[in-house]
PDB file of N, CA and C in Angstrom:
ATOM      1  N   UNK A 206     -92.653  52.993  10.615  1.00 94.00           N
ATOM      2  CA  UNK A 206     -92.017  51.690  10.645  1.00 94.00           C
ATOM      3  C   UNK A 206     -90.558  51.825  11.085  1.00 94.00           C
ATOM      4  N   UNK A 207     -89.668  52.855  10.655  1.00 95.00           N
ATOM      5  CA  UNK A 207     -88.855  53.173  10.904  1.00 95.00           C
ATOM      6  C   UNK A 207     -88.067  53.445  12.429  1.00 95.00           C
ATOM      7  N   UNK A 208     -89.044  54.298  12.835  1.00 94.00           N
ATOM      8  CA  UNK A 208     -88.934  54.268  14.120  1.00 94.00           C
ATOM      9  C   UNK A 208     -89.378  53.047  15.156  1.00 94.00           C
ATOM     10  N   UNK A 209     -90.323  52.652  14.883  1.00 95.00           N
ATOM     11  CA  UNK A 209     -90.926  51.481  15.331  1.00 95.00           C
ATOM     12  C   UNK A 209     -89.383  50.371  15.680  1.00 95.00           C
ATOM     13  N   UNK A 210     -89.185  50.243  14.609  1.00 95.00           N
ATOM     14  CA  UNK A 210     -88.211  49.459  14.636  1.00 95.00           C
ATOM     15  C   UNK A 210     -86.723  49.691  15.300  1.00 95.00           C
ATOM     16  N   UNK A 211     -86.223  51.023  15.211  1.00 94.00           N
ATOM     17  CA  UNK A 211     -85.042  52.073  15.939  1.00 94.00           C
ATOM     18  C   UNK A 211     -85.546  51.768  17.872  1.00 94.00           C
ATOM     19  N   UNK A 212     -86.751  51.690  17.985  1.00 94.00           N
ATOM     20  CA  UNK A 212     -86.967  51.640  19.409  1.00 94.00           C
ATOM     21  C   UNK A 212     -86.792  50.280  19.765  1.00 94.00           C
ATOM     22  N   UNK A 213     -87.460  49.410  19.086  1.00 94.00           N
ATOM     23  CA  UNK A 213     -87.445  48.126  19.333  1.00 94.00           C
ATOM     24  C   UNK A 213     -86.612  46.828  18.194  1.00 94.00           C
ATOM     25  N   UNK A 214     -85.780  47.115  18.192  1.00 93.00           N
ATOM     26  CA  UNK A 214     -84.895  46.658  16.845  1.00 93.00           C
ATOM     27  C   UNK A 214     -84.755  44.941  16.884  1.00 93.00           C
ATOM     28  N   UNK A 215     -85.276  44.585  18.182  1.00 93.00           N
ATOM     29  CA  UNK A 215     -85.623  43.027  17.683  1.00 93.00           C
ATOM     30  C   UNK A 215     -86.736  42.340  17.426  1.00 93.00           C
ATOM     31  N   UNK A 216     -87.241  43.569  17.033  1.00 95.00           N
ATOM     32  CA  UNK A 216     -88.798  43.193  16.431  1.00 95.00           C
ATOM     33  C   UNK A 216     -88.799  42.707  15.103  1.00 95.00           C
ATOM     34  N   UNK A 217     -89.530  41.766  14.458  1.00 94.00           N
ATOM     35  CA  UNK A 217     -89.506  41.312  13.477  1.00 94.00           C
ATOM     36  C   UNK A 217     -90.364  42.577  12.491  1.00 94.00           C
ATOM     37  N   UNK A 218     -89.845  42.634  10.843  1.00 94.00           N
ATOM     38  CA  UNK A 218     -90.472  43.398   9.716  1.00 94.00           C
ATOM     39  C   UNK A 218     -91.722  42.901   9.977  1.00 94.00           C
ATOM     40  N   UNK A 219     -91.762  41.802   9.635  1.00 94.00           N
ATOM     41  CA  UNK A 219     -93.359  41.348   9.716  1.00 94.00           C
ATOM     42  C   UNK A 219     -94.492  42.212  10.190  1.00 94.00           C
ATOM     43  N   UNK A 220     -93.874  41.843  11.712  1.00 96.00           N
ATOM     44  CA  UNK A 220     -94.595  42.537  12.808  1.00 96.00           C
ATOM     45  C   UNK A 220     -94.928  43.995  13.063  1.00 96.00           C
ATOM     46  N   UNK A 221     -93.581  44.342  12.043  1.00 97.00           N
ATOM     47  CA  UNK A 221     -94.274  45.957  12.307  1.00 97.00           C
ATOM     48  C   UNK A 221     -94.777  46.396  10.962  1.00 97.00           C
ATOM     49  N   UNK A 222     -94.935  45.439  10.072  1.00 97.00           N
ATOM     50  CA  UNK A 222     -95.428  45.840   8.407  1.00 97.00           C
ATOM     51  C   UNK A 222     -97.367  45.741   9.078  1.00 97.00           C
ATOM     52  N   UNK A 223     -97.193  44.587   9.845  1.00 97.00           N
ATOM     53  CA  UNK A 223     -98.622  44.156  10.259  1.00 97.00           C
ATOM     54  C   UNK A 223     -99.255  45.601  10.996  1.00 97.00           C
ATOM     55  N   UNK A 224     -98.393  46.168  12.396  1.00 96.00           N
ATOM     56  CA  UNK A 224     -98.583  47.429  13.368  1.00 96.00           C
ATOM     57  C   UNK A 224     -98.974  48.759  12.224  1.00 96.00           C
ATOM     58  N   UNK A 225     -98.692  48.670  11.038  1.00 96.00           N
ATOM     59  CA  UNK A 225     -98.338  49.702  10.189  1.00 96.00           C
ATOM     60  C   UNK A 225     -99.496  49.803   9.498  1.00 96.00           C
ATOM     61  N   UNK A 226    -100.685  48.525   9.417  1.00 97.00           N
ATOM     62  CA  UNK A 226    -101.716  47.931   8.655  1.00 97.00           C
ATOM     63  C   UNK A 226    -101.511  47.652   7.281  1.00 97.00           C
ATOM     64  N   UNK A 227    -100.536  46.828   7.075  1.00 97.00           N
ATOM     65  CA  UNK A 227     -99.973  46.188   5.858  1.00 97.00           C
ATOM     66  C   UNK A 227    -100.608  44.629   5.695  1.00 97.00           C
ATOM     67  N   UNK A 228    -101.425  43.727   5.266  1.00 94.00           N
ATOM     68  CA  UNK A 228    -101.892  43.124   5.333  1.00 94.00           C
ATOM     69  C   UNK A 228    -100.599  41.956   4.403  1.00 94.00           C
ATOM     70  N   UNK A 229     -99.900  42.318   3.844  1.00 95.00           N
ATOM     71  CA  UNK A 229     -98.988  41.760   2.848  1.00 95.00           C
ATOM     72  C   UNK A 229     -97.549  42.394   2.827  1.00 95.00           C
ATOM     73  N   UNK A 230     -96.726  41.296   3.210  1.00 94.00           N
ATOM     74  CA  UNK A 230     -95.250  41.570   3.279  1.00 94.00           C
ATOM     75  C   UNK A 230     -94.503  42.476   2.410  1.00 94.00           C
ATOM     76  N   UNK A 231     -95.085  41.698   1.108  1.00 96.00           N
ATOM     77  CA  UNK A 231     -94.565  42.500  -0.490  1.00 96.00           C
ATOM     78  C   UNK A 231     -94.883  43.977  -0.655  1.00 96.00           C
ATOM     79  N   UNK A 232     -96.233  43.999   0.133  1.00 97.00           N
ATOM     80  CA  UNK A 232     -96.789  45.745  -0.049  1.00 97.00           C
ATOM     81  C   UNK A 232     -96.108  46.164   1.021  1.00 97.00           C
ATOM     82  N   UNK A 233     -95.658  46.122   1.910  1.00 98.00           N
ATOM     83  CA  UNK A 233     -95.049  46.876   2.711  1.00 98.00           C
ATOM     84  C   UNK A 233     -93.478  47.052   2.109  1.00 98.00           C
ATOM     85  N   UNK A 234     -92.662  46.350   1.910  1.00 97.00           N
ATOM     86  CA  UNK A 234     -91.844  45.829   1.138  1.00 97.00           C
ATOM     87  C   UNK A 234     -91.392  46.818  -0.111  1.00 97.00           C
ATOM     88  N   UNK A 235     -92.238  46.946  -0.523  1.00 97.00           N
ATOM     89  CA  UNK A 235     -92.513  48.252  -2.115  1.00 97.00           C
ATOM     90  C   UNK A 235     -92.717  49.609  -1.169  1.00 97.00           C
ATOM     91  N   UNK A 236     -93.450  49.490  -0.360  1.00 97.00           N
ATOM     92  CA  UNK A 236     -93.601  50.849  -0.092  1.00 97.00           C
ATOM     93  C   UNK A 236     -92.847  51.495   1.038  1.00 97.00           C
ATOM     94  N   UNK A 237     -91.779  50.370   1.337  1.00 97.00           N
ATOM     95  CA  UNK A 237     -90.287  50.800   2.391  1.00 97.00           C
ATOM     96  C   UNK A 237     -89.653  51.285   1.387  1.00 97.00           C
ATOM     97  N   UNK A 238     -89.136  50.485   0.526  1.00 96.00           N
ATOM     98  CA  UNK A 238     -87.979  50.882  -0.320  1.00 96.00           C
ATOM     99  C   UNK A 238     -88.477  52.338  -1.067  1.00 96.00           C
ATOM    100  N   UNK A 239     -89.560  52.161  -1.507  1.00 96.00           N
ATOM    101  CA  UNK A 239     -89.937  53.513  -1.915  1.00 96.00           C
ATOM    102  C   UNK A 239     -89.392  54.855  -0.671  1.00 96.00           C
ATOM    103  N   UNK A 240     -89.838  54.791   0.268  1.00 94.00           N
ATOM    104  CA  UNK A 240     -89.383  55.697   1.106  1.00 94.00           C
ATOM    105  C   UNK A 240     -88.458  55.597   1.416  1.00 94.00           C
ATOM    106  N   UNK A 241     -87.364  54.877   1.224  1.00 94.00           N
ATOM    107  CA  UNK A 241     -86.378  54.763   2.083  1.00 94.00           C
ATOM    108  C   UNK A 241     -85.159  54.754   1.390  1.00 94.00           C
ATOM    109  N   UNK A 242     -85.477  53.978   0.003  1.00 95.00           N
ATOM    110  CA  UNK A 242     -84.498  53.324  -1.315  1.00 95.00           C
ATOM    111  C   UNK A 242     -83.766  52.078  -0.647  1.00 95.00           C
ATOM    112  N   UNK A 243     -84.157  50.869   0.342  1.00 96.00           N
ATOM    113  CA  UNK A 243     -83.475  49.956   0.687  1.00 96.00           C
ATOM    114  C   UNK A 243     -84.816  49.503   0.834  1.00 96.00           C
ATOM    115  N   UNK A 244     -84.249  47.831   0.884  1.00 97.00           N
ATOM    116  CA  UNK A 244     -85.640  46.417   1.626  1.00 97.00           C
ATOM    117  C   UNK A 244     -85.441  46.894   2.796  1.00 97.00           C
ATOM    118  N   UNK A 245     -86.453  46.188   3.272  1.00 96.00           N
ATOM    119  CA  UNK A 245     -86.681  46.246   4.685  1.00 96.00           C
ATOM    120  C   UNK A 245     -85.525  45.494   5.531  1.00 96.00           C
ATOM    121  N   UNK A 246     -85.486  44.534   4.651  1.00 95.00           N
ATOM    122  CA  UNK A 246     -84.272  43.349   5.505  1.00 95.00           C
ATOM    123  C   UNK A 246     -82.991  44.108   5.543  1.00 95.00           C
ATOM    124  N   UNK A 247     -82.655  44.706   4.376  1.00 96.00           N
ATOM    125  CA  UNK A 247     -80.930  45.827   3.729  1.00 96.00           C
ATOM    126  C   UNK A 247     -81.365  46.743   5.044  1.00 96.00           C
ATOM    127  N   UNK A 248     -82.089  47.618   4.910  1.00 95.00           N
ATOM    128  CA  UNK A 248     -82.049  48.549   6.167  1.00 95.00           C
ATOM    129  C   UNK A 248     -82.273  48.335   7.514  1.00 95.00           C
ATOM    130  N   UNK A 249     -82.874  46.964   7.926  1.00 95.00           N
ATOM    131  CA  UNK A 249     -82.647  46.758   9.268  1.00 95.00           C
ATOM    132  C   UNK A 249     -81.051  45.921   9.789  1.00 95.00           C
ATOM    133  N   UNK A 250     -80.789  45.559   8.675  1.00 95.00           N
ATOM    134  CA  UNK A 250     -79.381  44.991   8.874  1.00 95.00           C
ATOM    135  C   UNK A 250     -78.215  46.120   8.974  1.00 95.00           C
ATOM    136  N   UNK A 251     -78.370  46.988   8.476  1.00 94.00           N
ATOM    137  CA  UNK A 251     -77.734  48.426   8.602  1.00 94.00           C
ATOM    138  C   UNK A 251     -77.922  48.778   9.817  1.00 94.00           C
ATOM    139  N   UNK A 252     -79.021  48.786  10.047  1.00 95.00           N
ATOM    140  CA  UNK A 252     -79.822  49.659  11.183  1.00 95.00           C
ATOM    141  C   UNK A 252     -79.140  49.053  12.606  1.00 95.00           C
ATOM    142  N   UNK A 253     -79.383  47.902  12.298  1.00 94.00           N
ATOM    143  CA  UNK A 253     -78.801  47.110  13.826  1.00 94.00           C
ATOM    144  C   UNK A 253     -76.893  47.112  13.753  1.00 94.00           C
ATOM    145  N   UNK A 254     -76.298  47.041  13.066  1.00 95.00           N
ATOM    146  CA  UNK A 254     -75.199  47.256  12.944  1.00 95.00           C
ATOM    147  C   UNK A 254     -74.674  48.623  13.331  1.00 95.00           C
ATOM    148  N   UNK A 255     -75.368  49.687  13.107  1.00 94.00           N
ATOM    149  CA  UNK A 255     -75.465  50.920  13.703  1.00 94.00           C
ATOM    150  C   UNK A 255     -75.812  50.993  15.266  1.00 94.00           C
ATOM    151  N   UNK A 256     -76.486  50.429  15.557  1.00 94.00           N
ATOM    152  CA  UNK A 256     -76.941  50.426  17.020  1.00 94.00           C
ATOM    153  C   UNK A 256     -75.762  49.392  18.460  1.00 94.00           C
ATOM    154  N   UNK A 257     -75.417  48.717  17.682  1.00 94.00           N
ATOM    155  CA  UNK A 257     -74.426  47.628  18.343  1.00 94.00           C
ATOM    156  C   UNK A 257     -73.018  48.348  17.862  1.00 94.00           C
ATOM    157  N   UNK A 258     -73.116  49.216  17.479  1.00 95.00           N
ATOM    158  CA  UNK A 258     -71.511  50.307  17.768  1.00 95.00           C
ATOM    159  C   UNK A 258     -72.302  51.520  18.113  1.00 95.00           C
ATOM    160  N   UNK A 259     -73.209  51.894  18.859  1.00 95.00           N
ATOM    161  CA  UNK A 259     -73.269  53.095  19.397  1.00 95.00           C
ATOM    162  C   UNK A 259     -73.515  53.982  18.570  1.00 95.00           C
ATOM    163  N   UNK A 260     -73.452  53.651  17.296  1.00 95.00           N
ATOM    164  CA  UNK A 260     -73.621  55.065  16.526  1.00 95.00           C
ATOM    165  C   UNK A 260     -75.654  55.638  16.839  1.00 95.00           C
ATOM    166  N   UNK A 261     -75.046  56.648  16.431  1.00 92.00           N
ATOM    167  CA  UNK A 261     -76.748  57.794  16.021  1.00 92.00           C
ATOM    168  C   UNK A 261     -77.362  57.250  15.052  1.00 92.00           C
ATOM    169  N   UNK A 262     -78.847  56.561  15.161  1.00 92.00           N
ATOM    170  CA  UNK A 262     -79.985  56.481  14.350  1.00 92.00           C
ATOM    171  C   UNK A 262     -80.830  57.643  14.595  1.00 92.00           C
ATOM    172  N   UNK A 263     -81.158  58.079  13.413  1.00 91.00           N
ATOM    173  CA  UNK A 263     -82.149  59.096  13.426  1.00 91.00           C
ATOM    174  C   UNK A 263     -82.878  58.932  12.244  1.00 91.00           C
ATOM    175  N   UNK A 264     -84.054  58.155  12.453  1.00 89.00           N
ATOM    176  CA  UNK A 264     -85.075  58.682  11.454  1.00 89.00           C
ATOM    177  C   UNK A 264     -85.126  58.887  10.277  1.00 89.00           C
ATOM    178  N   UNK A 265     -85.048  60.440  10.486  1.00 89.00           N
ATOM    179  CA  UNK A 265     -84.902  61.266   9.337  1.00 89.00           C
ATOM    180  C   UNK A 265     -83.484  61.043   7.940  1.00 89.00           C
ATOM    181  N   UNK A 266     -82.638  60.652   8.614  1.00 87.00           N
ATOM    182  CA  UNK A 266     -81.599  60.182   7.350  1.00 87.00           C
ATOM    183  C   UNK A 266     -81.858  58.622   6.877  1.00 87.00           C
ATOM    184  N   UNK A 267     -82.986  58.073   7.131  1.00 85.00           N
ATOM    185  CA  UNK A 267     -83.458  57.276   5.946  1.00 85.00           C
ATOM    186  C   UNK A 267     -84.537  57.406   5.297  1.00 85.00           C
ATOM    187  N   UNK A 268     -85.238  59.131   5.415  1.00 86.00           N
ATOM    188  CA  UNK A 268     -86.685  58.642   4.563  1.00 86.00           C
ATOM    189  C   UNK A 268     -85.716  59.673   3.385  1.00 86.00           C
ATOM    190  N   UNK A 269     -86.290  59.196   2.026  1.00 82.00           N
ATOM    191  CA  UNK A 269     -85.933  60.252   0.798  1.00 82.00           C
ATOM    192  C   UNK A 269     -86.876  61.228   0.629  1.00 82.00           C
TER     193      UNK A 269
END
């Protein structure tokens, strides 16, 4: 999901909770933050703020 989203960052959560086979927002939702320790919404708002100054996304420094 992570990446999914790093490539294509104006993709909606939804859409990639759905690509991910998440049938339910909330379960995807629980099982981001679990991996990640942020919502989906907290870390793509990070995420894109990172990307619109150029900085380095990588992956790997958001799974725990």
């Amino acid at each position: 999901a992570c990446a999914m989203f790093i490539e294509n960052p104006g993709m909606e959560m939804r859409d990639i909770a759905e690509q991910c086979g998440f049938s339910s927002q909330s379960n995807f939702s629980i099982v981001f933050k679990y991996n990640t320790g942020f919502t989906p919404g907290d870390w793509s708002r990070m995420v894109k703020a990172k990307l619109i100054n150029n900085e380095k996304v990588d992956v790997d420094d958001y799974l725990l």
